[in-house]
PDB file of C-alpha atoms in Angstrom:
ATOM      1  CA  SER O   1      12.038  -2.008   9.544  1.00 47.00           C
ATOM      2  CA  GLN O   2      12.596   1.363   7.940  1.00 52.00           C
ATOM      3  CA  GLN O   3       9.054   2.687   7.799  1.00 63.00           C
ATOM      4  CA  GLY O   4       8.247   6.039   6.364  1.00 79.00           C
ATOM      5  CA  GLU O   5       7.109   8.628   8.848  1.00 88.00           C
ATOM      6  CA  GLU O   6       4.052  10.727   8.113  1.00 92.00           C
ATOM      7  CA  ASP O   7       2.761  13.785   9.833  1.00 92.00           C
ATOM      8  CA  PRO O   8       0.402  14.907  10.968  1.00 95.00           C
ATOM      9  CA  GLN O   9      -1.297  11.669  11.988  1.00 94.00           C
ATOM     10  CA  ALA O  10      -4.644  13.431  11.742  1.00 96.00           C
ATOM     11  CA  LEU O  11      -5.780  16.664  10.126  1.00 97.00           C
ATOM     12  CA  SER O  12      -9.167  18.332  10.314  1.00 98.00           C
ATOM     13  CA  ILE O  13      -9.992  21.261   8.014  1.00 97.00           C
ATOM     14  CA  GLN O  14     -12.950  23.086   6.507  1.00 98.00           C
ATOM     15  CA  GLU O  15     -14.050  22.676   2.902  1.00 98.00           C
ATOM     16  CA  GLY O  16     -12.143  25.022   0.638  1.00 98.00           C
ATOM     17  CA  GLU O  17      -9.003  25.032   2.752  1.00 98.00           C
ATOM     18  CA  ASN O  18      -5.732  23.433   1.685  1.00 98.00           C
ATOM     19  CA  ALA O  19      -4.423  20.249   3.297  1.00 98.00           C
ATOM     20  CA  THR O  20      -0.728  19.467   3.579  1.00 98.00           C
ATOM     21  CA  MET O  21       0.715  16.182   4.724  1.00 97.00           C
ATOM     22  CA  ASN O  22       4.351  15.226   5.010  1.00 97.00           C
ATOM     23  CA  CYS O  23       6.371  12.059   4.581  1.00 97.00           C
ATOM     24  CA  SER O  24       9.955  11.459   5.660  1.00 96.00           C
ATOM     25  CA  TYR O  25      12.083   8.434   4.910  1.00 95.00           C
ATOM     26  CA  LYS O  26      15.535   7.046   5.567  1.00 93.00           C
ATOM     27  CA  THR O  27      16.813   5.355   2.394  1.00 89.00           C
ATOM     28  CA  SER O  28      17.731   6.458  -1.103  1.00 92.00           C
ATOM     29  CA  ILE O  29      14.725   6.154  -3.379  1.00 93.00           C
ATOM     30  CA  ASN O  30      13.766   5.485  -6.962  1.00 94.00           C
ATOM     31  CA  ASN O  31      10.366   7.108  -6.523  1.00 96.00           C
ATOM     32  CA  LEU O  32       7.826   8.067  -3.894  1.00 96.00           C
ATOM     33  CA  GLN O  33       4.137   7.312  -4.333  1.00 97.00           C
ATOM     34  CA  TRP O  34       1.054   8.684  -2.628  1.00 97.00           C
ATOM     35  CA  TYR O  35      -2.095   6.637  -2.097  1.00 97.00           C
ATOM     36  CA  ARG O  36      -5.545   7.316  -0.754  1.00 98.00           C
ATOM     37  CA  GLN O  37      -7.699   4.936   1.295  1.00 97.00           C
ATOM     38  CA  ASN O  38     -11.370   5.373   2.071  1.00 96.00           C
ATOM     39  CA  SER O  39     -12.396   3.766   5.349  1.00 88.00           C
ATOM     40  CA  GLY O  40     -10.827   0.274   5.266  1.00 79.00           C
ATOM     41  CA  ARG O  41     -11.081  -0.125   1.503  1.00 91.00           C
ATOM     42  CA  GLY O  42      -8.304  -0.805  -0.978  1.00 91.00           C
ATOM     43  CA  LEU O  43      -5.730   1.890  -1.605  1.00 96.00           C
ATOM     44  CA  VAL O  44      -5.884   3.994  -4.750  1.00 97.00           C
ATOM     45  CA  HIS O  45      -2.796   5.453  -6.379  1.00 97.00           C
ATOM     46  CA  LEU O  46      -2.825   9.262  -6.528  1.00 97.00           C
ATOM     47  CA  ILE O  47       0.501  10.529  -7.779  1.00 97.00           C
ATOM     48  CA  LEU O  48       4.137   9.509  -8.104  1.00 96.00           C
ATOM     49  CA  ILE O  49       7.305  11.575  -8.018  1.00 97.00           C
ATOM     50  CA  ARG O  50      10.652  10.259  -9.222  1.00 96.00           C
ATOM     51  CA  SER O  51      13.890  10.864  -7.345  1.00 96.00           C
ATOM     52  CA  ASN O  52      15.123  13.339  -9.991  1.00 96.00           C
ATOM     53  CA  GLU O  53      11.943  15.431  -9.803  1.00 97.00           C
ATOM     54  CA  ARG O  54      11.243  18.199  -7.317  1.00 98.00           C
ATOM     55  CA  GLU O  55       7.582  18.929  -7.899  1.00 98.00           C
ATOM     56  CA  LYS O  56       4.604  17.413  -9.711  1.00 97.00           C
ATOM     57  CA  HIS O  57       0.997  18.426 -10.150  1.00 97.00           C
ATOM     58  CA  SER O  58      -2.143  16.465 -10.878  1.00 96.00           C
ATOM     59  CA  GLY O  59      -5.420  18.347 -10.726  1.00 97.00           C
ATOM     60  CA  ARG O  60      -5.753  19.681  -7.162  1.00 98.00           C
ATOM     61  CA  LEU O  61      -2.757  17.642  -5.994  1.00 98.00           C
ATOM     62  CA  ARG O  62       0.747  18.941  -5.723  1.00 98.00           C
ATOM     63  CA  VAL O  63       3.615  16.800  -4.494  1.00 98.00           C
ATOM     64  CA  THR O  64       7.134  17.955  -3.702  1.00 98.00           C
ATOM     65  CA  LEU O  65      10.275  15.965  -3.027  1.00 98.00           C
ATOM     66  CA  ASP O  66      13.442  17.065  -1.243  1.00 97.00           C
ATOM     67  CA  THR O  67      15.957  14.232  -1.494  1.00 96.00           C
ATOM     68  CA  SER O  68      18.544  16.128   0.573  1.00 96.00           C
ATOM     69  CA  LYS O  69      16.095  16.182   3.493  1.00 96.00           C
ATOM     70  CA  LYS O  70      14.578  12.823   2.558  1.00 96.00           C
ATOM     71  CA  SER O  71      11.095  14.235   2.702  1.00 97.00           C
ATOM     72  CA  SER O  72       8.015  14.739   0.557  1.00 98.00           C
ATOM     73  CA  SER O  73       4.822  16.736   0.918  1.00 98.00           C
ATOM     74  CA  LEU O  74       1.383  16.248  -0.567  1.00 98.00           C
ATOM     75  CA  LEU O  75      -0.792  19.331  -0.898  1.00 98.00           C
ATOM     76  CA  ILE O  76      -4.494  19.078  -1.669  1.00 98.00           C
ATOM     77  CA  THR O  77      -5.859  22.463  -2.669  1.00 98.00           C
ATOM     78  CA  ALA O  78      -9.450  23.665  -2.252  1.00 98.00           C
ATOM     79  CA  SER O  79     -10.393  20.538  -0.329  1.00 98.00           C
ATOM     80  CA  ARG O  80     -13.844  18.970  -0.522  1.00 97.00           C
ATOM     81  CA  ALA O  81     -15.768  16.760   1.885  1.00 97.00           C
ATOM     82  CA  ALA O  82     -15.163  13.905  -0.564  1.00 96.00           C
ATOM     83  CA  ASP O  83     -11.411  14.217   0.100  1.00 98.00           C
ATOM     84  CA  THR O  84     -11.995  12.806   3.588  1.00 98.00           C
ATOM     85  CA  ALA O  85      -9.812   9.685   3.681  1.00 98.00           C
ATOM     86  CA  SER O  86      -6.459   8.369   4.867  1.00 97.00           C
ATOM     87  CA  TYR O  87      -3.405   9.243   2.801  1.00 97.00           C
ATOM     88  CA  PHE O  88      -0.254   7.141   2.653  1.00 96.00           C
ATOM     89  CA  CYS O  89       3.156   7.664   1.177  1.00 96.00           C
ATOM     90  CA  ALA O  90       5.036   4.651  -0.183  1.00 96.00           C
ATOM     91  CA  ILE O  91       8.781   4.719  -0.611  1.00 95.00           C
ATOM     92  CA  TYR O  92      10.267   2.660  -3.422  1.00 93.00           C
ATOM     93  CA  ALA O  93      14.007   2.074  -3.673  1.00 89.00           C
ATOM     94  CA  GLN O  94      14.574  -0.959  -5.897  1.00 86.00           C
ATOM     95  CA  GLY O  95      13.522  -4.553  -6.419  1.00 87.00           C
ATOM     96  CA  GLY O  96      10.116  -5.371  -5.006  1.00 90.00           C
ATOM     97  CA  LYS O  97      10.139  -3.765  -1.583  1.00 91.00           C
ATOM     98  CA  LEU O  98       7.942  -0.807  -0.745  1.00 92.00           C
ATOM     99  CA  ILE O  99       7.800   0.943   2.595  1.00 94.00           C
ATOM    100  CA  PHE O 100       4.584   2.674   3.585  1.00 94.00           C
ATOM    101  CA  GLY O 101       4.150   5.458   6.069  1.00 93.00           C
ATOM    102  CA  GLN O 102       1.624   5.163   8.910  1.00 93.00           C
ATOM    103  CA  GLY O 103      -0.752   7.488   7.106  1.00 94.00           C
ATOM    104  CA  THR O 104      -2.479  10.820   7.658  1.00 96.00           C
ATOM    105  CA  GLU O 105      -6.191  10.773   8.412  1.00 96.00           C
ATOM    106  CA  LEU O 106      -7.782  13.765   6.729  1.00 98.00           C
ATOM    107  CA  SER O 107     -11.220  15.009   7.695  1.00 98.00           C
ATOM    108  CA  VAL O 108     -12.790  17.767   5.595  1.00 98.00           C
ATOM    109  CA  LYS O 109     -15.841  19.329   7.179  1.00 97.00           C
ATOM    110  CA  PRO O 110     -18.575  20.811   4.991  1.00 93.00           C
TER     111      PRO O 110
ATOM    112  CA  GLU M   1     -12.545  -4.138 -16.079  1.00 89.00           C
ATOM    113  CA  ALA M   2      -8.986  -4.099 -14.749  1.00 88.00           C
ATOM    114  CA  GLN M   3      -9.010  -5.313 -11.205  1.00 95.00           C
ATOM    115  CA  VAL M   4      -7.429  -7.210  -8.347  1.00 98.00           C
ATOM    116  CA  THR M   5      -9.756  -9.599  -6.553  1.00 98.00           C
ATOM    117  CA  GLN M   6      -9.350 -11.207  -3.160  1.00 98.00           C
ATOM    118  CA  ASN M   7     -11.270 -14.000  -1.523  1.00 98.00           C
ATOM    119  CA  PRO M   8     -12.643 -14.306   1.018  1.00 98.00           C
ATOM    120  CA  ARG M   9     -13.402 -10.710   1.983  1.00 97.00           C
ATOM    121  CA  TYR M  10     -14.081 -11.620   5.588  1.00 97.00           C
ATOM    122  CA  LEU M  11     -12.895 -14.639   7.545  1.00 97.00           C
ATOM    123  CA  ILE M  12     -13.133 -15.664  11.172  1.00 97.00           C
ATOM    124  CA  THR M  13     -11.105 -18.720  12.071  1.00 96.00           C
ATOM    125  CA  VAL M  14      -9.499 -20.444  15.031  1.00 97.00           C
ATOM    126  CA  THR M  15      -5.874 -20.719  16.030  1.00 97.00           C
ATOM    127  CA  GLY M  16      -3.981 -23.371  14.113  1.00 97.00           C
ATOM    128  CA  LYS M  17      -6.473 -23.978  11.302  1.00 97.00           C
ATOM    129  CA  LYS M  18      -4.687 -23.579   7.984  1.00 97.00           C
ATOM    130  CA  LEU M  19      -6.180 -21.059   5.597  1.00 98.00           C
ATOM    131  CA  THR M  20      -5.513 -19.558   2.189  1.00 98.00           C
ATOM    132  CA  VAL M  21      -6.451 -16.108   0.967  1.00 98.00           C
ATOM    133  CA  THR M  22      -6.563 -15.932  -2.802  1.00 98.00           C
ATOM    134  CA  CYS M  23      -5.518 -12.995  -4.955  1.00 98.00           C
ATOM    135  CA  SER M  24      -6.010 -12.692  -8.682  1.00 98.00           C
ATOM    136  CA  GLN M  25      -5.333  -9.893 -11.178  1.00 98.00           C
ATOM    137  CA  ASN M  26      -6.463  -9.590 -14.793  1.00 97.00           C
ATOM    138  CA  MET M  27      -3.930  -6.999 -15.963  1.00 96.00           C
ATOM    139  CA  ASN M  28      -1.064  -9.357 -16.861  1.00 96.00           C
ATOM    140  CA  HIS M  29       1.084  -7.699 -14.207  1.00 96.00           C
ATOM    141  CA  GLU M  30       4.471  -9.156 -13.391  1.00 95.00           C
ATOM    142  CA  TYR M  31       4.617  -7.813  -9.835  1.00 96.00           C
ATOM    143  CA  MET M  32       2.323  -8.844  -6.998  1.00 97.00           C
ATOM    144  CA  SER M  33       2.535  -8.185  -3.289  1.00 97.00           C
ATOM    145  CA  TRP M  34       0.789  -8.865   0.011  1.00 98.00           C
ATOM    146  CA  TYR M  35       0.412  -6.324   2.821  1.00 98.00           C
ATOM    147  CA  ARG M  36      -1.150  -6.312   6.220  1.00 98.00           C
ATOM    148  CA  GLN M  37      -2.660  -3.205   7.757  1.00 97.00           C
ATOM    149  CA  ASP M  38      -2.924  -2.696  11.489  1.00 94.00           C
ATOM    150  CA  PRO M  39      -4.093   0.440  13.339  1.00 89.00           C
ATOM    151  CA  GLY M  40      -1.282   2.932  13.804  1.00 84.00           C
ATOM    152  CA  LEU M  41       1.196   0.867  11.787  1.00 87.00           C
ATOM    153  CA  GLY M  42       0.205   1.654   8.223  1.00 88.00           C
ATOM    154  CA  LEU M  43       0.770  -1.083   5.660  1.00 94.00           C
ATOM    155  CA  ARG M  44       3.566  -3.558   6.102  1.00 96.00           C
ATOM    156  CA  GLN M  45       4.749  -5.756   3.281  1.00 96.00           C
ATOM    157  CA  ILE M  46       4.565  -9.514   3.867  1.00 98.00           C
ATOM    158  CA  TYR M  47       5.806 -11.060   0.618  1.00 98.00           C
ATOM    159  CA  TYR M  48       6.174  -9.976  -2.961  1.00 97.00           C
ATOM    160  CA  SER M  49       6.719 -11.604  -6.332  1.00 96.00           C
ATOM    161  CA  MET M  50       8.535 -10.030  -9.256  1.00 95.00           C
ATOM    162  CA  ASN M  51       7.267 -12.705 -11.655  1.00 94.00           C
ATOM    163  CA  VAL M  52       6.146 -16.334 -11.896  1.00 96.00           C
ATOM    164  CA  GLU M  53       8.123 -18.609  -9.567  1.00 95.00           C
ATOM    165  CA  VAL M  54       9.983 -15.589  -8.091  1.00 95.00           C
ATOM    166  CA  THR M  55       8.989 -14.630  -4.560  1.00 97.00           C
ATOM    167  CA  ASP M  56      10.768 -12.779  -1.772  1.00 96.00           C
ATOM    168  CA  LYS M  57      10.207 -11.689   1.793  1.00 96.00           C
ATOM    169  CA  GLY M  58       8.938  -8.287   2.777  1.00 95.00           C
ATOM    170  CA  ASP M  59       9.203  -6.787   6.243  1.00 94.00           C
ATOM    171  CA  VAL M  60       6.896  -9.162   8.128  1.00 96.00           C
ATOM    172  CA  PRO M  61       7.006 -12.628   6.483  1.00 98.00           C
ATOM    173  CA  GLU M  62       6.944 -14.756   9.647  1.00 97.00           C
ATOM    174  CA  GLY M  63       3.956 -17.095   9.785  1.00 97.00           C
ATOM    175  CA  TYR M  64       3.060 -16.671   6.110  1.00 98.00           C
ATOM    176  CA  LYS M  65       3.783 -18.518   2.878  1.00 98.00           C
ATOM    177  CA  VAL M  66       3.152 -17.596  -0.736  1.00 98.00           C
ATOM    178  CA  SER M  67       3.461 -19.181  -4.143  1.00 96.00           C
ATOM    179  CA  ARG M  68       3.361 -17.828  -7.689  1.00 97.00           C
ATOM    180  CA  LYS M  69       2.697 -20.655 -10.097  1.00 97.00           C
ATOM    181  CA  GLU M  70       0.685 -18.539 -12.534  1.00 97.00           C
ATOM    182  CA  LYS M  71       1.086 -14.909 -13.442  1.00 97.00           C
ATOM    183  CA  ARG M  72      -2.425 -13.915 -12.425  1.00 98.00           C
ATOM    184  CA  ASN M  73      -2.587 -15.611  -8.999  1.00 98.00           C
ATOM    185  CA  PHE M  74      -0.683 -14.991  -5.782  1.00 98.00           C
ATOM    186  CA  PRO M  75      -2.241 -16.828  -2.816  1.00 98.00           C
ATOM    187  CA  LEU M  76      -1.312 -16.079   0.787  1.00 98.00           C
ATOM    188  CA  ILE M  77      -1.135 -19.125   3.050  1.00 98.00           C
ATOM    189  CA  LEU M  78      -1.295 -19.141   6.828  1.00 98.00           C
ATOM    190  CA  GLU M  79      -0.222 -22.646   7.845  1.00 96.00           C
ATOM    191  CA  SER M  80      -1.024 -22.217  11.537  1.00 97.00           C
ATOM    192  CA  PRO M  81      -2.774 -18.897  12.158  1.00 98.00           C
ATOM    193  CA  SER M  82      -2.375 -17.178  15.500  1.00 98.00           C
ATOM    194  CA  PRO M  83      -4.319 -14.267  17.051  1.00 98.00           C
ATOM    195  CA  ASN M  84      -1.495 -11.817  16.238  1.00 97.00           C
ATOM    196  CA  GLN M  85      -2.273 -12.411  12.555  1.00 98.00           C
ATOM    197  CA  THR M  86      -5.689 -10.829  13.001  1.00 98.00           C
ATOM    198  CA  SER M  87      -5.484  -7.973  10.528  1.00 98.00           C
ATOM    199  CA  LEU M  88      -6.695  -6.425   7.284  1.00 97.00           C
ATOM    200  CA  TYR M  89      -4.838  -7.929   4.329  1.00 98.00           C
ATOM    201  CA  PHE M  90      -4.334  -6.361   0.923  1.00 98.00           C
ATOM    202  CA  CYS M  91      -3.035  -7.802  -2.293  1.00 98.00           C
ATOM    203  CA  ALA M  92      -1.597  -5.471  -4.940  1.00 97.00           C
ATOM    204  CA  SER M  93      -0.148  -5.754  -8.415  1.00 97.00           C
ATOM    205  CA  SER M  94       1.940  -3.612 -10.732  1.00 95.00           C
ATOM    206  CA  SER M  95       3.423  -3.885 -14.183  1.00 93.00           C
ATOM    207  CA  GLY M  96       7.135  -3.966 -14.957  1.00 81.00           C
ATOM    208  CA  GLN M  97      10.239  -4.500 -12.901  1.00 80.00           C
ATOM    209  CA  VAL M  98      10.200  -0.962 -11.476  1.00 83.00           C
ATOM    210  CA  ILE M  99       7.204  -0.260  -9.263  1.00 87.00           C
ATOM    211  CA  TYR M 100       5.444   2.909 -10.355  1.00 88.00           C
ATOM    212  CA  GLU M 101       1.811   2.333  -9.497  1.00 93.00           C
ATOM    213  CA  GLN M 102       0.177  -0.462  -7.568  1.00 95.00           C
ATOM    214  CA  TYR M 103      -3.407  -1.620  -8.015  1.00 96.00           C
ATOM    215  CA  PHE M 104      -4.905  -2.838  -4.767  1.00 97.00           C
ATOM    216  CA  GLY M 105      -7.547  -5.434  -4.062  1.00 97.00           C
ATOM    217  CA  PRO M 106     -10.507  -4.657  -1.775  1.00 97.00           C
ATOM    218  CA  GLY M 107      -8.967  -6.289   1.285  1.00 97.00           C
ATOM    219  CA  THR M 108      -9.576  -9.378   3.422  1.00 98.00           C
ATOM    220  CA  ARG M 109     -10.461  -8.871   7.048  1.00 98.00           C
ATOM    221  CA  LEU M 110      -9.145 -11.825   9.024  1.00 98.00           C
ATOM    222  CA  THR M 111      -9.925 -12.581  12.657  1.00 98.00           C
ATOM    223  CA  VAL M 112      -8.106 -15.433  14.404  1.00 98.00           C
ATOM    224  CA  THR M 113      -9.593 -16.457  17.764  1.00 97.00           C
TER     225      THR M 113
END
């Protein structure tokens, strides 16, 4: 299957620092979505970027998309301990199929 | 409150004993989907449904069945569970025919011995 690739797999930072995680994919897309998961719980949608967009912001989140490189980045600015979670990208092309990356485990230390 | 519910939340069963995991959403969403999550593999899509009576395979459909007889419900059926189906299962729903945002259920942790 054509899974998305995320890196890093794990990231440990101090409170107040920025966290950047990356997602690469192989297909053409309609949009790319980012989700957050707290310790084995259900995923929560964070932000979406459409294929014709290059950058979007939502609060402390900034997502970029480079369709020529088939990659996206999620930046969390001024991180907090409460941001500790796993973050997943989901690639949507068409129809009903979504491809998730393996996730980045973020740890923010107080 | 808008939500996706799954039952049971935890299940331990034995190889070969048929089981059903239920999923229900109260948002009148057309789209529903099942995923399994395994360590190091992220989420993998099992089956999805674009609307009532319309279902299709995801990336890992083997050993699973689904049905969509009502808009709100999308049960996942394991006819003959095996240990390699031990996993954390998530149901999700979304409105419309283009998937912009999925709402996830709390998960069902299944162990097959």
